[in-house]
Amino acid sequence: KTRTTLMAAEQANTPITVVCPPVAAPVWHGEREKWGIRIAVETYTYEQIRRYGFAMPRYPTLVIDEGHYLRNMDAGRTEAVYGRLCSGLDGFATGAERVWVLSGTLIPNHAGELYPHLRSLLPHTIPNNLGRPMSYAEFSHRYLKTRPNPFARYGKPRVIGHRNISELKTRIAPY
């Protein structure tokens, strides 16, 4: 995925900022050199984004490597990248012309793990009855089967299955 992304960025003639785990940063630079990629690549770890956020310079194209790290909207790194409540208004991804989310983990545990990405990057794909992006509670009610979990943070229910999944697939299929 690293080489493919670098080649796509070079073909699009766009420098990229990569947010990734610490072990992946040298891989991006090594692959860039190995394949003779000429576009600029800047790498930051999730922790750097969490600590310094908007102070970090970035290119118009943001690559989120290991995007499954952002599946929990309550996590600090998810908030640092996508903003409070995954609003897309005050996170590191705000203002990026394009965001490419990469993951080698193809299958999420449940559709709720897609919510932070959809809410921040494609809010128009999950409208509620008022035409605004769904809250997590609305998304959960529409697409997840849950049961109460007394041990969860913020009383978040435990996901035990899906509902209306074909509708969700249709909504995000073009992307």
Short mmCIF file of C-alpha atoms in Angstrom, two decimals:
data_model
loop_
_atom_site.label_atom_id
_atom_site.label_comp_id
_atom_site.label_asym_id
_atom_site.label_seq_id
_atom_site.Cartn_x
_atom_site.Cartn_y
_atom_site.Cartn_z
CA LYS A 1 0.00 0.00 0.00
CA THR A 2 2.91 2.36 0.64
CA ARG A 3 4.40 2.03 -2.85
CA THR A 4 0.98 2.25 -4.52
CA THR A 5 0.14 5.41 -2.58
CA LEU A 6 3.49 7.01 -3.38
CA MET A 7 3.05 6.24 -7.07
CA ALA A 8 -0.50 7.60 -7.05
CA ALA A 9 0.72 10.79 -5.39
CA GLU A 10 3.50 11.16 -7.93
CA GLN A 11 1.10 10.59 -10.82
CA ALA A 12 -1.24 13.21 -9.32
CA ASN A 13 1.82 15.45 -8.80
CA THR A 14 0.84 16.11 -5.19
CA PRO A 15 3.19 16.11 -2.21
CA ILE A 16 1.82 14.16 0.74
CA THR A 17 1.71 14.35 4.50
CA VAL A 18 1.52 10.90 6.07
CA VAL A 19 0.18 10.25 9.56
CA CYS A 20 1.29 6.80 10.69
CA PRO A 21 2.54 4.69 13.59
CA PRO A 22 6.20 5.33 14.51
CA VAL A 23 7.47 2.11 12.92
CA ALA A 24 5.96 3.05 9.54
CA ALA A 25 7.61 6.47 9.10
CA PRO A 26 10.99 5.11 7.94
CA VAL A 27 9.19 2.72 5.58
CA TRP A 28 7.58 5.65 3.74
CA HIS A 29 10.91 7.36 3.20
CA GLY A 30 12.66 4.10 2.31
CA GLU A 31 10.02 3.19 -0.29
CA ARG A 32 10.19 6.71 -1.72
CA GLU A 33 13.94 6.34 -2.27
CA LYS A 34 13.74 2.73 -3.43
CA TRP A 35 11.24 3.53 -6.21
CA GLY A 36 12.68 6.91 -7.18
CA ILE A 37 9.58 8.85 -6.21
CA ARG A 38 10.22 12.59 -6.60
CA ILE A 39 7.27 14.13 -4.75
CA ALA A 40 7.80 15.45 -1.23
CA VAL A 41 6.74 13.24 1.67
CA GLU A 42 6.39 14.45 5.25
CA THR A 43 5.63 11.91 7.98
CA TYR A 44 4.19 12.42 11.44
CA THR A 45 3.21 9.90 14.06
CA TYR A 46 -0.24 9.82 15.57
CA GLU A 47 1.34 10.97 18.85
CA GLN A 48 2.97 14.00 17.19
CA ILE A 49 -0.40 15.00 15.72
CA ARG A 50 -2.03 14.52 19.09
CA ARG A 51 0.54 16.72 20.84
CA TYR A 52 1.18 19.44 18.26
CA GLY A 53 -1.74 19.21 15.81
CA PHE A 54 -2.23 22.41 13.86
CA ALA A 55 1.33 23.56 14.54
CA MET A 56 2.58 20.86 12.18
CA PRO A 57 3.00 21.89 8.54
CA ARG A 58 1.21 19.77 5.99
CA TYR A 59 0.75 19.26 2.28
CA PRO A 60 -2.63 19.39 0.49
CA THR A 61 -2.90 15.59 0.39
CA LEU A 62 -3.11 13.85 3.75
CA VAL A 63 -2.48 10.10 3.93
CA ILE A 64 -3.71 8.34 7.04
CA ASP A 65 -1.74 5.09 7.24
CA GLU A 66 -3.22 2.34 9.38
CA GLY A 67 -6.58 4.14 9.29
CA HIS A 68 -8.11 1.48 11.51
CA TYR A 69 -6.27 3.21 14.37
CA LEU A 70 -9.00 5.88 14.09
CA ARG A 71 -11.98 3.58 14.58
CA ASN A 72 -12.78 4.79 18.11
CA MET A 73 -14.18 8.31 18.10
CA ASP A 74 -13.41 8.67 21.82
CA ALA A 75 -9.67 8.07 21.34
CA GLY A 76 -7.32 11.04 21.54
CA ARG A 77 -5.63 10.24 18.24
CA THR A 78 -8.98 10.10 16.43
CA GLU A 79 -9.91 13.48 17.88
CA ALA A 80 -6.50 14.91 16.93
CA VAL A 81 -6.91 13.85 13.30
CA TYR A 82 -10.68 14.28 12.78
CA GLY A 83 -11.60 16.86 15.42
CA ARG A 84 -13.99 16.81 18.34
CA LEU A 85 -16.86 14.39 17.74
CA CYS A 86 -15.24 13.65 14.36
CA SER A 87 -16.74 16.89 13.09
CA GLY A 88 -13.94 17.45 10.60
CA LEU A 89 -13.86 21.07 11.78
CA ASP A 90 -10.91 21.20 14.14
CA GLY A 91 -8.66 18.20 13.51
CA PHE A 92 -5.43 17.79 11.58
CA ALA A 93 -7.38 16.63 8.50
CA THR A 94 -9.26 19.93 8.41
CA GLY A 95 -8.36 21.88 5.32
CA ALA A 96 -6.71 19.00 3.48
CA GLU A 97 -7.70 19.04 -0.18
CA ARG A 98 -7.85 15.26 -0.17
CA VAL A 99 -7.51 12.56 2.45
CA TRP A 100 -6.48 9.01 1.60
CA VAL A 101 -7.19 6.50 4.38
CA LEU A 102 -5.12 3.30 4.16
CA SER A 103 -5.49 0.11 6.14
CA GLY A 104 -4.25 -3.42 5.77
CA THR A 105 -7.07 -4.44 8.10
CA LEU A 106 -9.80 -5.02 5.55
CA ILE A 107 -12.70 -6.00 7.75
CA PRO A 108 -13.74 -3.84 10.70
CA ASN A 109 -15.26 -5.56 13.73
CA HIS A 110 -18.53 -3.75 13.04
CA ALA A 111 -19.90 -0.88 10.96
CA GLY A 112 -19.59 1.50 13.91
CA GLU A 113 -15.83 1.52 13.35
CA LEU A 114 -16.46 3.29 10.04
CA TYR A 115 -18.36 6.12 11.72
CA PRO A 116 -15.36 8.39 12.55
CA HIS A 117 -14.17 8.24 8.92
CA LEU A 118 -17.62 8.78 7.45
CA ARG A 119 -18.57 11.55 9.88
CA SER A 120 -15.37 13.48 9.28
CA LEU A 121 -14.61 12.85 5.60
CA LEU A 122 -17.95 11.95 3.99
CA PRO A 123 -20.66 13.42 6.26
CA HIS A 124 -23.08 13.71 3.34
CA THR A 125 -23.22 9.89 3.13
CA ILE A 126 -24.85 9.55 6.56
CA PRO A 127 -27.60 12.19 6.75
CA ASN A 128 -30.21 12.06 9.50
CA ASN A 129 -33.87 12.99 9.03
CA LEU A 130 -32.96 16.69 9.14
CA GLY A 131 -30.29 16.34 6.46
CA ARG A 132 -27.40 16.80 8.90
CA PRO A 133 -24.73 14.15 9.52
CA MET A 134 -25.91 11.48 11.94
CA SER A 135 -24.66 11.53 15.51
CA TYR A 136 -23.00 8.33 16.69
CA ALA A 137 -26.20 7.46 18.57
CA GLU A 138 -28.28 7.89 15.39
CA PHE A 139 -25.75 5.90 13.35
CA SER A 140 -25.71 3.12 15.95
CA HIS A 141 -29.50 2.97 16.10
CA ARG A 142 -29.71 2.77 12.30
CA TYR A 143 -26.87 0.35 11.54
CA LEU A 144 -25.90 -1.58 14.67
CA LYS A 145 -27.55 -4.15 16.90
CA THR A 146 -26.43 -3.41 20.44
CA ARG A 147 -26.97 -4.37 24.04
CA PRO A 148 -26.21 -2.34 27.17
CA ASN A 149 -22.66 -2.55 28.45
CA PRO A 150 -22.40 -1.36 32.07
CA PHE A 151 -18.59 -1.40 31.92
CA ALA A 152 -18.18 0.79 28.85
CA ARG A 153 -16.87 4.33 28.87
CA TYR A 154 -19.71 6.86 28.55
CA GLY A 155 -22.20 3.99 28.72
CA LYS A 156 -21.54 3.07 25.09
CA PRO A 157 -23.45 -0.12 24.26
CA ARG A 158 -21.81 -3.35 23.14
CA VAL A 159 -22.21 -4.08 19.44
CA ILE A 160 -23.59 -7.57 18.78
CA GLY A 161 -24.51 -7.30 15.08
CA HIS A 162 -25.69 -5.13 12.20
CA ARG A 163 -28.91 -3.89 10.68
CA ASN A 164 -29.61 -2.06 7.41
CA ILE A 165 -26.09 -2.93 6.29
CA SER A 166 -27.04 -3.09 2.60
CA GLU A 167 -28.28 0.50 2.87
CA LEU A 168 -24.97 1.60 4.37
CA LYS A 169 -23.04 -0.24 1.66
CA THR A 170 -25.09 1.53 -1.01
CA ARG A 171 -24.45 4.91 0.61
CA ILE A 172 -20.67 4.49 0.65
CA ALA A 173 -20.23 2.37 -2.51
CA PRO A 174 -19.16 5.33 -4.72
CA TYR A 175 -16.25 6.04 -2.39
#
